mmCIF file of N, CA and C in Angstrom:
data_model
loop_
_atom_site.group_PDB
_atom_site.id
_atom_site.type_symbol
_atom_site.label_atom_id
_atom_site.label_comp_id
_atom_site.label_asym_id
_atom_site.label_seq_id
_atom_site.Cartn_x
_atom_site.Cartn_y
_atom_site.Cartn_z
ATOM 1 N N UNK A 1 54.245 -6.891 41.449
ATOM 2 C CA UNK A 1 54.894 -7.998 40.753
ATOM 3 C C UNK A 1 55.198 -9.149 41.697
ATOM 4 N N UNK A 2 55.159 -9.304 43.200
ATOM 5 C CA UNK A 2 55.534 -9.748 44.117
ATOM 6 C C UNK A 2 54.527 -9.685 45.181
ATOM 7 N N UNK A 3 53.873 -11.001 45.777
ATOM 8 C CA UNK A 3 53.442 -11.065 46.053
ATOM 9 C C UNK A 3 53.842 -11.625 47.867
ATOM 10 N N UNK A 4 53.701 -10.997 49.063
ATOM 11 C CA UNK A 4 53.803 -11.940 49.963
ATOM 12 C C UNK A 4 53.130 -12.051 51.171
ATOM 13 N N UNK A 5 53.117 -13.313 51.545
ATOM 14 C CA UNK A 5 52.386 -13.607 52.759
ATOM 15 C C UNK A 5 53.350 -14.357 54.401
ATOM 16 N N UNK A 6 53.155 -13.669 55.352
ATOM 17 C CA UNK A 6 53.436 -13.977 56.457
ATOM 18 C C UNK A 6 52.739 -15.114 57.012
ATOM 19 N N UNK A 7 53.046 -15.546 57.961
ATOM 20 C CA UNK A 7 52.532 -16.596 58.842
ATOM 21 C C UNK A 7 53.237 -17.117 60.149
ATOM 22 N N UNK A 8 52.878 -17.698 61.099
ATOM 23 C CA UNK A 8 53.337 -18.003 62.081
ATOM 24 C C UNK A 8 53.642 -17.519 63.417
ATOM 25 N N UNK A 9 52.593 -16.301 63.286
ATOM 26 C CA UNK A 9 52.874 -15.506 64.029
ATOM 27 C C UNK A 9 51.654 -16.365 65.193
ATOM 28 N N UNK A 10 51.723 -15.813 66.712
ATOM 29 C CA UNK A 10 50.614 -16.288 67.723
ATOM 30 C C UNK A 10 51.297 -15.899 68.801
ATOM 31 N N UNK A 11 50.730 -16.315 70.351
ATOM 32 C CA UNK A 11 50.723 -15.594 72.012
ATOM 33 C C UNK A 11 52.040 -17.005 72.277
ATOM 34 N N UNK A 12 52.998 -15.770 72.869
ATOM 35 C CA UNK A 12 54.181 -16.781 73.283
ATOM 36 C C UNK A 12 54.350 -16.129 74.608
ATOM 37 N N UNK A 13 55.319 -17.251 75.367
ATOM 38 C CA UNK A 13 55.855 -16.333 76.827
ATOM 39 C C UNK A 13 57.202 -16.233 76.991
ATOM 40 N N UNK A 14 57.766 -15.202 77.624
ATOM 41 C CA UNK A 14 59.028 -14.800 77.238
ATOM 42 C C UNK A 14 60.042 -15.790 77.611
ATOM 43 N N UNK A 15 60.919 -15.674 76.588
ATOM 44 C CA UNK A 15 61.808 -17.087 76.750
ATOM 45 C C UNK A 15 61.673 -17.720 75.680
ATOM 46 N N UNK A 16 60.416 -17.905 75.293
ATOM 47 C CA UNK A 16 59.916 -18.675 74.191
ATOM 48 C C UNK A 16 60.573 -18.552 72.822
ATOM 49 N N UNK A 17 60.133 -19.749 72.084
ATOM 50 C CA UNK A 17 60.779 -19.166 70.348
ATOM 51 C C UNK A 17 59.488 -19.424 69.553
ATOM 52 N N UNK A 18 59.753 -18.370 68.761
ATOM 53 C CA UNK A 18 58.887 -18.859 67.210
ATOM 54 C C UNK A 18 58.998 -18.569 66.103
ATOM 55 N N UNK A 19 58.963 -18.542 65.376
ATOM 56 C CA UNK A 19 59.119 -19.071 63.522
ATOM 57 C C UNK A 19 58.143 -18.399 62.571
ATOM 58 N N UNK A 20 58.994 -17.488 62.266
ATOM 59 C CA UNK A 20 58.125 -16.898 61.367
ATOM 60 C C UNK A 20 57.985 -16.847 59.920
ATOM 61 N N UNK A 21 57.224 -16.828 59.045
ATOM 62 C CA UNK A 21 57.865 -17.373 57.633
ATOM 63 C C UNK A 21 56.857 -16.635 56.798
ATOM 64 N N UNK A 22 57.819 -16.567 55.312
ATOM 65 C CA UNK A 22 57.127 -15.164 54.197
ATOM 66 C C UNK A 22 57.056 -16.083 52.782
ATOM 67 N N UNK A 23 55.883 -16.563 52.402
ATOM 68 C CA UNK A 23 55.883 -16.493 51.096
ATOM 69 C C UNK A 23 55.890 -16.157 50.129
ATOM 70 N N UNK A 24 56.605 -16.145 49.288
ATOM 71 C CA UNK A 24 56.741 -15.134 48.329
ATOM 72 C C UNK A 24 56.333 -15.853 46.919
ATOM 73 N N UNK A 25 55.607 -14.779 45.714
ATOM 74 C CA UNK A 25 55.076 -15.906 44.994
ATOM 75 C C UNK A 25 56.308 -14.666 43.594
ATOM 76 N N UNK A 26 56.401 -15.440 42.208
ATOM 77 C CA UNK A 26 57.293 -14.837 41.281
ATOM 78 C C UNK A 26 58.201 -15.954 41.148
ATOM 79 N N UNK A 27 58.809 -15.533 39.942
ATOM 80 C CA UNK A 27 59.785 -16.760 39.439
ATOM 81 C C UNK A 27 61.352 -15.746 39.676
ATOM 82 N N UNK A 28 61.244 -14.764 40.428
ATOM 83 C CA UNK A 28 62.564 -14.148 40.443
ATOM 84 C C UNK A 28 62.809 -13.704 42.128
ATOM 85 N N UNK A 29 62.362 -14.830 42.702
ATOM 86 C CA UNK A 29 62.694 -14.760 44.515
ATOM 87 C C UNK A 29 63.603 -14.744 44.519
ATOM 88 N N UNK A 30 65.027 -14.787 43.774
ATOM 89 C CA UNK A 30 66.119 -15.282 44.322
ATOM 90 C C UNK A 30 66.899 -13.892 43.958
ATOM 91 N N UNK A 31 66.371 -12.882 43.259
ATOM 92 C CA UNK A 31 67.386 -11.699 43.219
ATOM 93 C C UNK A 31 66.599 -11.003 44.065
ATOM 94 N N UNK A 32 65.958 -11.044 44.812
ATOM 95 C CA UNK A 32 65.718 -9.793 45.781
ATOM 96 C C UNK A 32 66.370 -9.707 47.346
ATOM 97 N N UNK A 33 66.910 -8.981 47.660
ATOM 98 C CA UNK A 33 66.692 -8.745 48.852
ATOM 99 C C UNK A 33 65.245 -8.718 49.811
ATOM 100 N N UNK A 34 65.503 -9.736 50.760
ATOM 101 C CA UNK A 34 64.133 -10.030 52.001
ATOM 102 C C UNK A 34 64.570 -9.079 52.965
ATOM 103 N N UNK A 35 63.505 -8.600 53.495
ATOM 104 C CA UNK A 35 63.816 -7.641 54.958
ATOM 105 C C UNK A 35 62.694 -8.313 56.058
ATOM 106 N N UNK A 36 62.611 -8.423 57.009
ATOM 107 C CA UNK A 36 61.608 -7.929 58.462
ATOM 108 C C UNK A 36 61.618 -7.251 58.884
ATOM 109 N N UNK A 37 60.299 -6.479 58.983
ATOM 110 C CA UNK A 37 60.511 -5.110 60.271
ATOM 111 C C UNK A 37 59.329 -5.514 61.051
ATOM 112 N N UNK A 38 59.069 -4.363 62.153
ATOM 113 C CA UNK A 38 57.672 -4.765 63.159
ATOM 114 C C UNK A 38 57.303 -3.426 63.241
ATOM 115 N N UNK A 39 56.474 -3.497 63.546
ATOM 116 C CA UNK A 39 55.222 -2.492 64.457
ATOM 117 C C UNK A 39 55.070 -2.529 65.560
ATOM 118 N N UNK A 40 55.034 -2.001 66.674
ATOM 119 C CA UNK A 40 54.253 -2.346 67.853
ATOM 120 C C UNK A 40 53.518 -0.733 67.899
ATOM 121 N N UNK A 41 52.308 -1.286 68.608
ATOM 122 C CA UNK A 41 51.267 -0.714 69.067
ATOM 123 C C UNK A 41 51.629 0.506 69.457
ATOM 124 N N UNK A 42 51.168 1.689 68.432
ATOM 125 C CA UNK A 42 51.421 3.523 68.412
ATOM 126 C C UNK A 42 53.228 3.458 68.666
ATOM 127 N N UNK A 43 54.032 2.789 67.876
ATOM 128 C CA UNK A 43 55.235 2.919 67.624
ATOM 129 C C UNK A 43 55.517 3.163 65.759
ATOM 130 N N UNK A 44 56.528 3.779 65.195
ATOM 131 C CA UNK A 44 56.615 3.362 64.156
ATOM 132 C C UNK A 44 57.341 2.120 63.606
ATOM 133 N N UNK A 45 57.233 1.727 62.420
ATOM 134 C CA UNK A 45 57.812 0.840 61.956
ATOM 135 C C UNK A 45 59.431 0.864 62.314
ATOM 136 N N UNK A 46 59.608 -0.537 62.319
ATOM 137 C CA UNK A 46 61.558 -0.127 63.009
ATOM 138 C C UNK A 46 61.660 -1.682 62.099
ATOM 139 N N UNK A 47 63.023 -1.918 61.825
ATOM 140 C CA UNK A 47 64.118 -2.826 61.085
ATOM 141 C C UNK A 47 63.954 -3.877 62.234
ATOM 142 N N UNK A 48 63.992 -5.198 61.708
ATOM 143 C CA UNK A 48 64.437 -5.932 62.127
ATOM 144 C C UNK A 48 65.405 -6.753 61.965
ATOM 145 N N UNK A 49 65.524 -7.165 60.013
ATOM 146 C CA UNK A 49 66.846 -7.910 59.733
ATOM 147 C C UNK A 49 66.395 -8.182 58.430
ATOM 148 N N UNK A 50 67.566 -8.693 57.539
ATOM 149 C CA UNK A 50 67.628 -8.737 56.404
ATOM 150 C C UNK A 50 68.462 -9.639 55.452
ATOM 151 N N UNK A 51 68.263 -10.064 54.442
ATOM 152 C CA UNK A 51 69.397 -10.813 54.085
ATOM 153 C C UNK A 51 69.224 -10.605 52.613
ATOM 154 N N UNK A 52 70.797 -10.878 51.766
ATOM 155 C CA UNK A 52 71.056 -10.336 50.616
ATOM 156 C C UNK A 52 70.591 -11.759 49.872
ATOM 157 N N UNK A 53 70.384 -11.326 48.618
ATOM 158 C CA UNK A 53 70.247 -12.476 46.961
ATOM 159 C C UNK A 53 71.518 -12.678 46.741
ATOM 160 N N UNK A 54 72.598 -12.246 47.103
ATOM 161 C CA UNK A 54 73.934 -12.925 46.168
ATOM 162 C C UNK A 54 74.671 -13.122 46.637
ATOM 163 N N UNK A 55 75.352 -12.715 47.846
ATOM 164 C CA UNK A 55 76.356 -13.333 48.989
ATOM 165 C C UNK A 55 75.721 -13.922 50.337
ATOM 166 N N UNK A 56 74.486 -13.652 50.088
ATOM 167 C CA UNK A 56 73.550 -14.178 51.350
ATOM 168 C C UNK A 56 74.039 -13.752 52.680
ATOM 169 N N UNK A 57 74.563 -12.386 52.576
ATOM 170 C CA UNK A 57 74.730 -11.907 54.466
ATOM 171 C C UNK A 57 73.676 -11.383 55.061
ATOM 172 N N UNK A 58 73.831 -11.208 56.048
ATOM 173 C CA UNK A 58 72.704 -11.002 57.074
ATOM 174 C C UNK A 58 72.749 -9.776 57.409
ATOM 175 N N UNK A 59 71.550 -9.169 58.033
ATOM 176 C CA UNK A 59 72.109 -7.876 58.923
ATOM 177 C C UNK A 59 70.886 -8.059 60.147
ATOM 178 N N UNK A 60 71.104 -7.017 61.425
ATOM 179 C CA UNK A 60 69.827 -7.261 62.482
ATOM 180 C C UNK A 60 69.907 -6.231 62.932
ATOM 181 N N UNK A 61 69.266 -6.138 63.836
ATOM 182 C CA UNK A 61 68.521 -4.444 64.352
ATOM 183 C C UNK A 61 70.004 -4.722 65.750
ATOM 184 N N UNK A 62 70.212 -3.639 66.380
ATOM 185 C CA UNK A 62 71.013 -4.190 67.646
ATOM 186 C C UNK A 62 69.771 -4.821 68.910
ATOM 187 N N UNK A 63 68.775 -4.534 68.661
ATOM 188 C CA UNK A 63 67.393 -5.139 69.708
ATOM 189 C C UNK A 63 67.456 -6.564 69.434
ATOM 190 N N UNK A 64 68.108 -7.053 67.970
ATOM 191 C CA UNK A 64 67.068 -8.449 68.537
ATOM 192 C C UNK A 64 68.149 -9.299 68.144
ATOM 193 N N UNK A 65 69.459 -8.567 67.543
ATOM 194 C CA UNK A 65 71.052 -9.542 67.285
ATOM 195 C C UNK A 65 70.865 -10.493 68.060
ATOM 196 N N UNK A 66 71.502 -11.389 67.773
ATOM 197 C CA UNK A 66 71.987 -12.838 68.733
ATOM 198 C C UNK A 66 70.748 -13.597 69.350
ATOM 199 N N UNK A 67 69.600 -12.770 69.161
ATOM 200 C CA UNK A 67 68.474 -13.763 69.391
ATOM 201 C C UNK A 67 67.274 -14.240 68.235
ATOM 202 N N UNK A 68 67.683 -13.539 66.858
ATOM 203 C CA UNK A 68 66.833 -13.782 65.844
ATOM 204 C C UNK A 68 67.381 -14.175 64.885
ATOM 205 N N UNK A 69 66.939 -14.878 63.873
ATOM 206 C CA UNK A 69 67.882 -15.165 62.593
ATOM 207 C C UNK A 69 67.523 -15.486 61.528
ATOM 208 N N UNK A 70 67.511 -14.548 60.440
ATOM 209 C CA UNK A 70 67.243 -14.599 59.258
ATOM 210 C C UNK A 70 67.500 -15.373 58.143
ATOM 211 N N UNK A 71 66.226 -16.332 56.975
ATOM 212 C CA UNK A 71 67.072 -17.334 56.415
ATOM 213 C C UNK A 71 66.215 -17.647 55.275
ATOM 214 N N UNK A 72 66.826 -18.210 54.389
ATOM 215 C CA UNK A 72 65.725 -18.059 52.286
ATOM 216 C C UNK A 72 66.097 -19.385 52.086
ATOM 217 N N UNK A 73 64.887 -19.673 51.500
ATOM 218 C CA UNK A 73 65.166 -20.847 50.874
ATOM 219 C C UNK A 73 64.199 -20.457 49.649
ATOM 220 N N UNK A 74 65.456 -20.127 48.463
ATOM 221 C CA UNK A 74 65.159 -19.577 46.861
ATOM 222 C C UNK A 74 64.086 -20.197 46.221
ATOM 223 N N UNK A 75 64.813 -22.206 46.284
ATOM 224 C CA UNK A 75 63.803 -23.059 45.831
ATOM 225 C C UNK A 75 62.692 -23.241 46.178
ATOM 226 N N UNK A 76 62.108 -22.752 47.007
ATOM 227 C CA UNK A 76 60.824 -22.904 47.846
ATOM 228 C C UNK A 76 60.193 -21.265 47.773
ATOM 229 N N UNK A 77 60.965 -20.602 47.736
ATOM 230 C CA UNK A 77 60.402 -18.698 47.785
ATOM 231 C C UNK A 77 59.784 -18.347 48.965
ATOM 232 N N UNK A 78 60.879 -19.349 49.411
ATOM 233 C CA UNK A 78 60.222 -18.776 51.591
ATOM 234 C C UNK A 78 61.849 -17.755 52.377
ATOM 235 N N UNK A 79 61.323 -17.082 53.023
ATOM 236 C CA UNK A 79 62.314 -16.671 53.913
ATOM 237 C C UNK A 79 61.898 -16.808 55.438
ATOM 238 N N UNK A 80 62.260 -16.820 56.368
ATOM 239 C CA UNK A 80 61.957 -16.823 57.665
ATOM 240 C C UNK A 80 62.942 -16.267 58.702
ATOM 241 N N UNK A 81 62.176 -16.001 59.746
ATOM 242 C CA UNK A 81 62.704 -15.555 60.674
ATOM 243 C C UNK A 81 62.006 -16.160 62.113
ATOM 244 N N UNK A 82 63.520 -17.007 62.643
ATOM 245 C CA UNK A 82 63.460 -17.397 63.924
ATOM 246 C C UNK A 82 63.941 -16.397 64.687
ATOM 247 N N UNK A 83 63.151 -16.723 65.930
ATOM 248 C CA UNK A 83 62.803 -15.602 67.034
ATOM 249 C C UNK A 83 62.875 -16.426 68.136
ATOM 250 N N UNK A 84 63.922 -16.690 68.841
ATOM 251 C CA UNK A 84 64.437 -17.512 70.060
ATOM 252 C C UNK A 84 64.784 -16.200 71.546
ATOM 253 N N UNK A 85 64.274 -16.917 72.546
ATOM 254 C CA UNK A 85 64.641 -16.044 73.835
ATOM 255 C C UNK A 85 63.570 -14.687 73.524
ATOM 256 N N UNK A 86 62.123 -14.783 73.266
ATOM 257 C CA UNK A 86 61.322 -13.757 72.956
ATOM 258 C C UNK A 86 61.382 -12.722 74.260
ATOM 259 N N UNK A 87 61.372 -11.713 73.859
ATOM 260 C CA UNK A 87 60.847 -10.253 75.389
ATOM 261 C C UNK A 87 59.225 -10.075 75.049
ATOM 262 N N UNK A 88 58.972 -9.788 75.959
ATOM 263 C CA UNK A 88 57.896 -8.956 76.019
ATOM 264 C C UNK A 88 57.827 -7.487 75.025
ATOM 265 N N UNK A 89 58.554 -6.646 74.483
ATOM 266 C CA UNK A 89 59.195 -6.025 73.960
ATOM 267 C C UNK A 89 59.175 -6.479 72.386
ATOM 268 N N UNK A 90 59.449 -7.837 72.225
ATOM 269 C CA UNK A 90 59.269 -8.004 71.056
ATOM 270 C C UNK A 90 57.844 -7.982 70.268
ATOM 271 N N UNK A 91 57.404 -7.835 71.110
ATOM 272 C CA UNK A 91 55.345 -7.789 70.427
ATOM 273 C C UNK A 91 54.845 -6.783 69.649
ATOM 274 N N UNK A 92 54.491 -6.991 68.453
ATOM 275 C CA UNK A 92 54.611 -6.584 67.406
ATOM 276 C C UNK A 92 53.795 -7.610 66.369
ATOM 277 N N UNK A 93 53.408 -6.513 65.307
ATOM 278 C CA UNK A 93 53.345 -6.836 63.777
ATOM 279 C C UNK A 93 54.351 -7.028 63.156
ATOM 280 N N UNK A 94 54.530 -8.361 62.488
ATOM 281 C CA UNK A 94 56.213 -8.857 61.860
ATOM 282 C C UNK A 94 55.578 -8.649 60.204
ATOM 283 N N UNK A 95 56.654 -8.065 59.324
ATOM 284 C CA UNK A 95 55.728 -7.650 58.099
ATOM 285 C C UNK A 95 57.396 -8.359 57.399
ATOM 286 N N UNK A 96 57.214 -8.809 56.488
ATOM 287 C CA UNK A 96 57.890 -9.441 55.464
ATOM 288 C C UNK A 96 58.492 -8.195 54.802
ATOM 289 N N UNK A 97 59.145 -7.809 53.791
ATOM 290 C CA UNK A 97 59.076 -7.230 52.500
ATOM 291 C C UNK A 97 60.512 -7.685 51.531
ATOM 292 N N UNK A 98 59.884 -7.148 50.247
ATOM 293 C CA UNK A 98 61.563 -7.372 49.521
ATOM 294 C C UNK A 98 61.642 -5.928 48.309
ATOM 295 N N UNK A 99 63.210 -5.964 47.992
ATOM 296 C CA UNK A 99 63.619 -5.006 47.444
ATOM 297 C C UNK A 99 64.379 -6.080 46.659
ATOM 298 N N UNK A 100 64.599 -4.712 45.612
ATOM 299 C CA UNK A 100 65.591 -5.098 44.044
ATOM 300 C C UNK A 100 66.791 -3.996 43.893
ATOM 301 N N UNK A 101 66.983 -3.498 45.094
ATOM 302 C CA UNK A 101 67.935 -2.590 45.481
ATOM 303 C C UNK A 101 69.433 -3.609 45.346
ATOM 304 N N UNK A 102 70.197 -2.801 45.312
ATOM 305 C CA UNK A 102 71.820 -3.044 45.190
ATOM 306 C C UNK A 102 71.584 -2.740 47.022
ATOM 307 N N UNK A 103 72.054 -3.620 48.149
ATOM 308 C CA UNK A 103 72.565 -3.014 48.881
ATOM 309 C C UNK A 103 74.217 -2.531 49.106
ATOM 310 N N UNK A 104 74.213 -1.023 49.767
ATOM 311 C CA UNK A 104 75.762 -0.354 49.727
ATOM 312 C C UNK A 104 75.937 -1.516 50.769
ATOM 313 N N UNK A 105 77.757 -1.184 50.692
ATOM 314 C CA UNK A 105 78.890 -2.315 51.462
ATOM 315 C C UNK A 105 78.542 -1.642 53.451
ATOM 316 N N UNK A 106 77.934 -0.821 53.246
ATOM 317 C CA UNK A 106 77.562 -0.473 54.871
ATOM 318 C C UNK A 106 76.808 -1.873 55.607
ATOM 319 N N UNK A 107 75.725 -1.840 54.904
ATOM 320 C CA UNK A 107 74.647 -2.604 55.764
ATOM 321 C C UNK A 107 73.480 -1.657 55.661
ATOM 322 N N UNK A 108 73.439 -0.267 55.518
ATOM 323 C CA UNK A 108 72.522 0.651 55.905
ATOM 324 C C UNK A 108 71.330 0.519 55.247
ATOM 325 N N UNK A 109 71.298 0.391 53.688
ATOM 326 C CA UNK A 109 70.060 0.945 53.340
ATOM 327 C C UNK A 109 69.145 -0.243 53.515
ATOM 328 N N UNK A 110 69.314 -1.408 53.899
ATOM 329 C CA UNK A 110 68.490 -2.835 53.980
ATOM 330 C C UNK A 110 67.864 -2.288 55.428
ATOM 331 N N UNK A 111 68.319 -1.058 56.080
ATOM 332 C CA UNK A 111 67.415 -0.873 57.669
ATOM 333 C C UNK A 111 66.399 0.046 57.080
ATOM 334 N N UNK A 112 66.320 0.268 55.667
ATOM 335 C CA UNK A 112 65.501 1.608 55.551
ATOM 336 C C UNK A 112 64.230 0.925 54.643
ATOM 337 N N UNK A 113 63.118 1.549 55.480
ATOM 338 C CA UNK A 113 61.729 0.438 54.771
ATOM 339 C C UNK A 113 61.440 1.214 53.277
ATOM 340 N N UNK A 114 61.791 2.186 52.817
ATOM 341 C CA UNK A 114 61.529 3.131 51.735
ATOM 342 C C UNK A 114 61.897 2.542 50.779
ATOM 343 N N UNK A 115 62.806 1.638 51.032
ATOM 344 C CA UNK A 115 63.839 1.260 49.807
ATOM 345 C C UNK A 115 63.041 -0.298 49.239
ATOM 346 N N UNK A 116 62.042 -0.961 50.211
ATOM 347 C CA UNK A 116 61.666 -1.755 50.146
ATOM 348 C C UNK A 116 60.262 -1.803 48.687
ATOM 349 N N UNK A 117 60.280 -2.362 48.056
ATOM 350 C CA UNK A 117 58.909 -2.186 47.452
ATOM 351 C C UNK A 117 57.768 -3.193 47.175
ATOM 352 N N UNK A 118 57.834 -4.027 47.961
ATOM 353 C CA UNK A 118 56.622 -5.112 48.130
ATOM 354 C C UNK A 118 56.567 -5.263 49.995
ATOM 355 N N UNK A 119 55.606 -5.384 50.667
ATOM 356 C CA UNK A 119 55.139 -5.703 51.775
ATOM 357 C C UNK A 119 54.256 -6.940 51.976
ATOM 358 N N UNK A 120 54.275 -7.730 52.557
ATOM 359 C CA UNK A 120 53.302 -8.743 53.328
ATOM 360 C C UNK A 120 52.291 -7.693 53.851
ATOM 361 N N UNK A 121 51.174 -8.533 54.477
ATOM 362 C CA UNK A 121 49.756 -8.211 55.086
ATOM 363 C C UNK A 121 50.370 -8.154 56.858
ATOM 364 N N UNK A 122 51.262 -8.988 57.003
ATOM 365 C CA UNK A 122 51.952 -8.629 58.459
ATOM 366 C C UNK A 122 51.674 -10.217 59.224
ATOM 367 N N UNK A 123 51.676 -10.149 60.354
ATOM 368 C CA UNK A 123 51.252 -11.675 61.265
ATOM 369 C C UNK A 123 51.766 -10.749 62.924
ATOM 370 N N UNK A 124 50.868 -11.148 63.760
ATOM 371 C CA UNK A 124 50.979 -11.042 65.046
ATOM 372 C C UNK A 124 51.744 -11.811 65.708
ATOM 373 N N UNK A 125 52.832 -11.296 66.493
ATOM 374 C CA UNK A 125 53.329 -11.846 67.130
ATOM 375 C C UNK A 125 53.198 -10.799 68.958
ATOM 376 N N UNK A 126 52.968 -11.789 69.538
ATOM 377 C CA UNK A 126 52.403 -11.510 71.219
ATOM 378 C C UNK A 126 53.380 -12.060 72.042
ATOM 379 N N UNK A 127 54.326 -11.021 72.823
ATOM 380 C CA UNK A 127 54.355 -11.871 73.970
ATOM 381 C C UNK A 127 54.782 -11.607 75.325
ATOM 382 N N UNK A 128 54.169 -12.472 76.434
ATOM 383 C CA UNK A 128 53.515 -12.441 77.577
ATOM 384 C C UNK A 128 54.553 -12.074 78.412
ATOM 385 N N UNK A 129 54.569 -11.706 79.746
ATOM 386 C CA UNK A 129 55.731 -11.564 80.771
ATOM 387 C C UNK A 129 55.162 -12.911 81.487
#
């Protein structure tokens, strides 16, 4: 029912920032919960951050707090994620997704990709020491 696409991903050097962004196509972007997670190379999928449809809070992995930041813009059916002060560490497949989940008052289940039920195709993000 939901369709999305990543972008912005490319070879950065550490320190660096970049911008990552999810299109989402549907006339009901604005009740879902958006997530990011990554991949890196023979790792599993891990959380990166998330943000709610109705009070609009945030949540982040403790890896990439205070240097990434999650953000929707309803009218447009984009979400993004800036990625400032990159590691080497951060290199990875950045994959979009969204849910129609209630998240609980924890924070928890927005870290869990199961709960998610639409995915992006992903976007590369690289980067250098």
């Amino acid at each position: 029912q939901v369709q999305l696409v990543e972008s912005g991903g490319g070879l950065v050097q550490a320190g660096d920032s970049l911008r990552v962004s999810c299109a989402a196509s549907g006339r009901t972007f604005s009740e879902y919960v958006m997530g990011w997670f990554r991949q890196a190379a023979g790792k599993e999928r891990e959380f990166v951050g998330a943000i709610t449809s109705s009070r609009v809070r945030t949540y982040y992995a403790d890896s990439v707090k205070g240097r990434f930041t999650i953000s929707r813009d309803n009218g447009k059916n984009m979400v993004y994620l800036q990625m400032n002060s990159l590691k080497p560490e951060d290199t990875a497949v950045y994959y979009c997704a969204a849910g129609s989940f209630v998240p609980d008052i924890t924070g928890m289940t927005v870290r869990i990709a199961a709960v998610y039920g639409y995915w992006g195709q992903g976007t590369q993000v690289t980067v250098s020491s």
